[in-house]
Coordinates of C-alpha atoms in Angstrom, one line a residue:
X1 CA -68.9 30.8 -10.5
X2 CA -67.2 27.5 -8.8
X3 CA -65.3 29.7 -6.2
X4 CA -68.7 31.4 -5.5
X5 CA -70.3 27.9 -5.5
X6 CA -67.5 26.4 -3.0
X7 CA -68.5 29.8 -0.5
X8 CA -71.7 29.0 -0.3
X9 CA -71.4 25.2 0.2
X10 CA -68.9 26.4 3.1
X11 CA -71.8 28.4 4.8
X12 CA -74.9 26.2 4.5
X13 CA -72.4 23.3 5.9
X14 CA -72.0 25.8 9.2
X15 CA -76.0 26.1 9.6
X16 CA -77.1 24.7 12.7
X17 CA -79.4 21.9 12.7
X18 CA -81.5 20.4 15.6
X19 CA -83.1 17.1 15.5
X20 CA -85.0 14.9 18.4
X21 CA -81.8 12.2 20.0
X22 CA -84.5 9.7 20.5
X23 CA -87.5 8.1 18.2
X24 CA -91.1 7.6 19.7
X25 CA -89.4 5.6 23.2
X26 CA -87.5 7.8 25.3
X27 CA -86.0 5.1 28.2
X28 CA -85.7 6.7 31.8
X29 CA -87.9 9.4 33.1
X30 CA -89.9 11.4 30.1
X31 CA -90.6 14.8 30.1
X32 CA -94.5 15.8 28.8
X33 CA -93.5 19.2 27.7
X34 CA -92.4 19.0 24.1
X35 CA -89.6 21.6 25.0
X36 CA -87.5 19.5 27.2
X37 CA -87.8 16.6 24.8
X38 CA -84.0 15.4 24.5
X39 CA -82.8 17.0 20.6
X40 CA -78.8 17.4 19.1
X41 CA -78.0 20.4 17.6
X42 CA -75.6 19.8 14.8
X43 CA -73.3 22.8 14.1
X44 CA -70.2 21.3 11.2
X45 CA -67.1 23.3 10.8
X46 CA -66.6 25.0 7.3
X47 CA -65.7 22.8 5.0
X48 CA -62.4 24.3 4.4
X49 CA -61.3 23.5 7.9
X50 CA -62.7 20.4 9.1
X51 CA -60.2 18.3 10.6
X52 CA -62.1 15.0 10.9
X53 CA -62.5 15.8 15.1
X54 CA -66.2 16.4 16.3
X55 CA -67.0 17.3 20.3
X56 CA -70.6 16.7 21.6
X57 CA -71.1 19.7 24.2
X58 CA -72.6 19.6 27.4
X59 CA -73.6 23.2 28.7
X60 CA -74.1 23.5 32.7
X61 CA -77.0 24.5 34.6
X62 CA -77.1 22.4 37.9
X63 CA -79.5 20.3 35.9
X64 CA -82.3 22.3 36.4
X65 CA -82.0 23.5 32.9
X66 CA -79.0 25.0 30.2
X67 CA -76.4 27.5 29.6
X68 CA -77.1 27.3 26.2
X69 CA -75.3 30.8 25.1
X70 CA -71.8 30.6 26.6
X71 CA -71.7 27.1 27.5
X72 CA -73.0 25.9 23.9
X73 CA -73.6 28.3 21.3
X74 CA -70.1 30.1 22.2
X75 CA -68.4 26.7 22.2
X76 CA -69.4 25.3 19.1
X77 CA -68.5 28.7 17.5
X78 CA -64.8 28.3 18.9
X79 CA -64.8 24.3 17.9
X80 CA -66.0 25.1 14.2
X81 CA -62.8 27.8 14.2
X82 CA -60.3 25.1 14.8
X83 CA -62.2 22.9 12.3
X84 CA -63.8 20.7 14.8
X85 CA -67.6 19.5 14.4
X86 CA -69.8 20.6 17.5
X87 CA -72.9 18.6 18.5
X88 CA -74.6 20.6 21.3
X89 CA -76.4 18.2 23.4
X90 CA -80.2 19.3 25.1
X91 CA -80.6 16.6 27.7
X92 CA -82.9 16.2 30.4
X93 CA -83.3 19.1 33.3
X94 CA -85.5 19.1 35.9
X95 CA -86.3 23.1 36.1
X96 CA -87.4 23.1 32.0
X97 CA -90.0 20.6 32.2
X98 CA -92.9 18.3 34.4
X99 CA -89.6 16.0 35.3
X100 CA -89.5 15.3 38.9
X101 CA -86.2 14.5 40.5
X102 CA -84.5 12.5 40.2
X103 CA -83.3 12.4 36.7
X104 CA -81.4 9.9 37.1
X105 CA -81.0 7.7 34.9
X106 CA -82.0 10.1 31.8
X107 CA -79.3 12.3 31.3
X108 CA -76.5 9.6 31.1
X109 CA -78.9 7.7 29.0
X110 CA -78.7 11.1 26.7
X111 CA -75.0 11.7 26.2
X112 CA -74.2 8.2 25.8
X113 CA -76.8 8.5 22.9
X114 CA -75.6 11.5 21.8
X115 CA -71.8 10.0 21.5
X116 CA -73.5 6.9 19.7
X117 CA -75.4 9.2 17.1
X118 CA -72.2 10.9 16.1
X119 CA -70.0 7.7 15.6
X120 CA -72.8 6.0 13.5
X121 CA -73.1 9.3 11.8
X122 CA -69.1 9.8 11.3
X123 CA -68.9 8.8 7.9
X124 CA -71.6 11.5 6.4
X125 CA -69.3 14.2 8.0
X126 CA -66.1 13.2 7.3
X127 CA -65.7 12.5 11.1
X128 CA -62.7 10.3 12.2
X129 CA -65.1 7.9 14.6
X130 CA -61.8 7.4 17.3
X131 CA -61.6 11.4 17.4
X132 CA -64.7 12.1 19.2
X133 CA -65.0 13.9 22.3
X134 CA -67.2 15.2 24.9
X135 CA -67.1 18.7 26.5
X136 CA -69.1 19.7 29.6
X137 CA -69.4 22.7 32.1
X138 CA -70.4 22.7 35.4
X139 CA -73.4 19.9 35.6
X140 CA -72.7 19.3 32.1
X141 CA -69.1 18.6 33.4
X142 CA -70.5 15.8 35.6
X143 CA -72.6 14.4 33.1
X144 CA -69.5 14.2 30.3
X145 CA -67.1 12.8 33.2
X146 CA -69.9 10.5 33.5
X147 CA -69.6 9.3 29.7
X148 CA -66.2 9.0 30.2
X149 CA -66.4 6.5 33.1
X150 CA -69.7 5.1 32.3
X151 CA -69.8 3.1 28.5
X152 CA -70.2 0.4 26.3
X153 CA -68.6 -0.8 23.3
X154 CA -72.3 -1.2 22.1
X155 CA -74.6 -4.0 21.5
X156 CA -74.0 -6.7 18.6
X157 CA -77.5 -7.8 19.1
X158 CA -79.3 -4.8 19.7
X159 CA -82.7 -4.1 18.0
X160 CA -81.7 -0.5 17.8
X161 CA -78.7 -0.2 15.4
X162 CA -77.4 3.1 17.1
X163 CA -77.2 0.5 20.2
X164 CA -75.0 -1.4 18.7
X165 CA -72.2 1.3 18.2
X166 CA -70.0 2.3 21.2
X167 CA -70.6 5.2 23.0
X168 CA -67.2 5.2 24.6
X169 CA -65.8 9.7 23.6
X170 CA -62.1 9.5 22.9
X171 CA -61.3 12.1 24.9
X172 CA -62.8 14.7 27.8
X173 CA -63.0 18.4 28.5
X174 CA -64.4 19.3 31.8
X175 CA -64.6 23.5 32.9
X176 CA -65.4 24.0 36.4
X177 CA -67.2 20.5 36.5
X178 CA -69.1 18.6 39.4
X179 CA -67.7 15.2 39.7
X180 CA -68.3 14.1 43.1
X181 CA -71.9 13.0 44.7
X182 CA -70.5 13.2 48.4
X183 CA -72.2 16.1 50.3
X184 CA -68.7 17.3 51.4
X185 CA -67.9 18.2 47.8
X186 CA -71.1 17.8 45.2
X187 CA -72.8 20.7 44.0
X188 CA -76.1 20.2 46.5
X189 CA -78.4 21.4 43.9
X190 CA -77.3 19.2 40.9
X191 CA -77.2 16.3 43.1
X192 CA -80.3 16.8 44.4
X193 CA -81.8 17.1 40.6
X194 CA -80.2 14.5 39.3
X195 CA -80.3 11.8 42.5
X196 CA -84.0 13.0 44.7
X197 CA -83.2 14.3 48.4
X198 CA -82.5 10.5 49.6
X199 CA -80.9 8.8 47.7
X200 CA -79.2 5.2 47.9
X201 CA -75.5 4.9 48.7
X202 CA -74.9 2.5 45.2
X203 CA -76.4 5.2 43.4
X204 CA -74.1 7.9 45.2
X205 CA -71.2 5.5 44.4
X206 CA -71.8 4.8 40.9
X207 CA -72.2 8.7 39.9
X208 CA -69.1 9.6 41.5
X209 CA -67.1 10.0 39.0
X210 CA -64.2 10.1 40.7
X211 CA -64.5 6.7 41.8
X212 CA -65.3 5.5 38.4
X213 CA -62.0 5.7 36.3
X214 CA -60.1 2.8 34.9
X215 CA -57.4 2.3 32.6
X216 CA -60.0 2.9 29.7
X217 CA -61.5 6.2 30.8
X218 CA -60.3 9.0 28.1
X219 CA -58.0 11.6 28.3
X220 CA -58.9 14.2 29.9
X221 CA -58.6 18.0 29.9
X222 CA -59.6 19.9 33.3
X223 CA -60.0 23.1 34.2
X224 CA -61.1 25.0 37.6
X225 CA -60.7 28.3 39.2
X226 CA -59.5 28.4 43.2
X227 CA -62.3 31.0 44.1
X228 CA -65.2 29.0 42.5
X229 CA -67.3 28.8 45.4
X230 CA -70.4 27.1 43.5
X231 CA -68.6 24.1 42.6
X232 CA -65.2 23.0 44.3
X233 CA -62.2 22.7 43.0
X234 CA -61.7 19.5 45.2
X235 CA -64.3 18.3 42.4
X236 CA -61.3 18.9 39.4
X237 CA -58.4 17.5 41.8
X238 CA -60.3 14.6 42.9
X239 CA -61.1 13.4 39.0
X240 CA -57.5 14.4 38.0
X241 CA -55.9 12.2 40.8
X242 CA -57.9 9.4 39.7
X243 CA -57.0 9.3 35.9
X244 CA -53.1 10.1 36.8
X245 CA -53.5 6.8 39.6
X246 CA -55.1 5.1 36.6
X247 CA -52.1 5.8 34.1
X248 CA -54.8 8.0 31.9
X249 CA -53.2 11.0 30.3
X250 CA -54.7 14.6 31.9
X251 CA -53.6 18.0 32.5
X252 CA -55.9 20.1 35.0
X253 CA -55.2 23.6 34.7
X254 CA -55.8 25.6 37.7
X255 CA -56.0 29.5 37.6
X256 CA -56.3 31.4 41.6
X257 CA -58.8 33.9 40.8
X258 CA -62.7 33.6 38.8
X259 CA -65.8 33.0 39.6
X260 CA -68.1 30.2 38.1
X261 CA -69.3 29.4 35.0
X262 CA -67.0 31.4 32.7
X263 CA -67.8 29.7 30.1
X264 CA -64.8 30.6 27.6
X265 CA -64.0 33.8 29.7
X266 CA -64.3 36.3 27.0
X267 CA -67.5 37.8 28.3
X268 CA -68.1 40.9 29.5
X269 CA -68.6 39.7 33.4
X270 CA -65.1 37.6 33.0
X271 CA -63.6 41.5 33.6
X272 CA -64.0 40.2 37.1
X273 CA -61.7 37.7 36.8
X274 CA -57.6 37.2 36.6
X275 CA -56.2 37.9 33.0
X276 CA -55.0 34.1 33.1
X277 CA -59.1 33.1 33.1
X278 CA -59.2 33.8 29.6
X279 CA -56.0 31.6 29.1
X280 CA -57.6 28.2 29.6
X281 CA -59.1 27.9 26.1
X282 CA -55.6 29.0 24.8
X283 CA -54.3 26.0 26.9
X284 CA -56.8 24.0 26.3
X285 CA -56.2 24.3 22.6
X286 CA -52.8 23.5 22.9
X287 CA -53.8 20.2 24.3
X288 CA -55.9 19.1 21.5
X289 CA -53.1 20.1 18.8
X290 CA -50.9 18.3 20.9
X291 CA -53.0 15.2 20.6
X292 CA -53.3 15.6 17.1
X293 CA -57.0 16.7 17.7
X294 CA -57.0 19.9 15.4
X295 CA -54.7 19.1 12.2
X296 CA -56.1 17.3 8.8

């Protein structure tokens, strides 16, 4: 009866569970369709394999809306395998609601608040609150290099107690992500969403990532394909060089052939792609175990 008891414990812990990121004031631009309204979706490893490490996970979609399949579903499925808490993140899009572009400055406002929830939360399950990470894709790879280069330690005096925790993530994972906001090498359309057609050159500055990392930025974990034609590579190198300059500790791993938005390049489509696509979690895994990320 206890063994039977302990299984089941083990499988209700891995039921996802979605709840709203914000209360009744949502800062930045607000969304009047209840479906875009901001929520976290908290999937917990078993509880025989939790490690202490959690990721909040940033799917792409140019942010006009979310791959939430292979680019959240699929990754907290692979996180909760190697023991690892996922938090899948529903932040603002433009293409999923009556949001106008620009976005800006909603989505940043949402991941830092994601990152805040799970540190204040860390203790209720069994989280370690300096292992926590963020993972993005595509234009969730811009918006989780922009938690990494855009934080606070949090606010003593804050009214709002989750604004007084940091929302600084330990460490990064960007796939295929858009880092830059110059036209020469930004994704057009997640710049446009996120930014309006016109928009002013601080502004440009201060979301280009690459132009953003210090000392303090996380380490980092990158990952790009040479034939991605939707989001340059330049995007990957241009981050990477900045956090080597900076002394940060990053690998970016490269592979020639793939299109965009693999995801973790075990899909059907990925058959289009080089062997060595479906290589980068493998790699990427070893990373995390070698940063202590994945053992008890």
């Amino acid at each position: 009866m206890l063994s039977t008891t302990i299984f089941l414990a083990v499988l209700i812990a891995a039921e996802p569970t979605t709840a709203p990121l914000w209360g009744d004031k949502i800062p930045g631009p607000v969304s009047q369709d209840a479906k875009n309204i901001p929520t976290l979706t908290t999937q917990l490893a078993p509880a025989d394999k939790a490690n202490g490490t959690a990721v909040v996970v940033c799917p792409g979609g140019g942010y006009s809306g979310r791959a939430t399949d292979h680019e959240g579903k699929q990754i907290a499925a692979w996180l909760n395998e190697r023991g690892v808490h996922a938090f899948v993140l529903k932040y603002r899009t433009v293409g999923e609601s009556q949001i106008t572009a620009p976005l800006h400055p909603g989505p940043m406002l949402d991941v830092q608040r994601a990152i805040r929830t799970v540190r204040a939360k860390a203790k209720d399950h069994g989280i370690d609150p300096k292992k926590i990470g963020v993972w993005g894709f595509s234009a969730g790879g811009h918006l989780a290099s922009t938690a990494a280069t855009h934080f606070d330690a949090g606010k003593a005096d804050a009214e709002d107690p989750l604004d007084r925790v940091s929302c600084r993530p330990d460490f990064a994972i960007l796939a295929y992500p858009v880092i830059s906001m110059d036209p020469s090498v930004s994704h057009g359309g997640s710049r446009n969403n996120l930014l309006g057609q016109k928009p002013d050159d601080k502004l440009v500055e201060f979301y280009s990532n690459e132009k953003q990392v210090t000392k303090d930025t996380p380490p980092t974990f990158l990952f790009h394909t040479k034939e991605d034609t939707a989001v340059k590579i330049k995007n990957s190198e241009l981050f990477y060089e900045a956090l080597k300059k900076n002394n940060v500790p990053a690998e970016l791993f490269v592979v020639e052939k793939g299109r965009h938005g693999v995801g973790l390049g075990n899909d059907a489509t990925s058959k289009k792609n080089s062997p060595e696509v479906a290589e980068w979690p493998v790699k990427l895994e070893a990373w995390l175990n070698g940063r202590g990320l994945l053992g008890k």
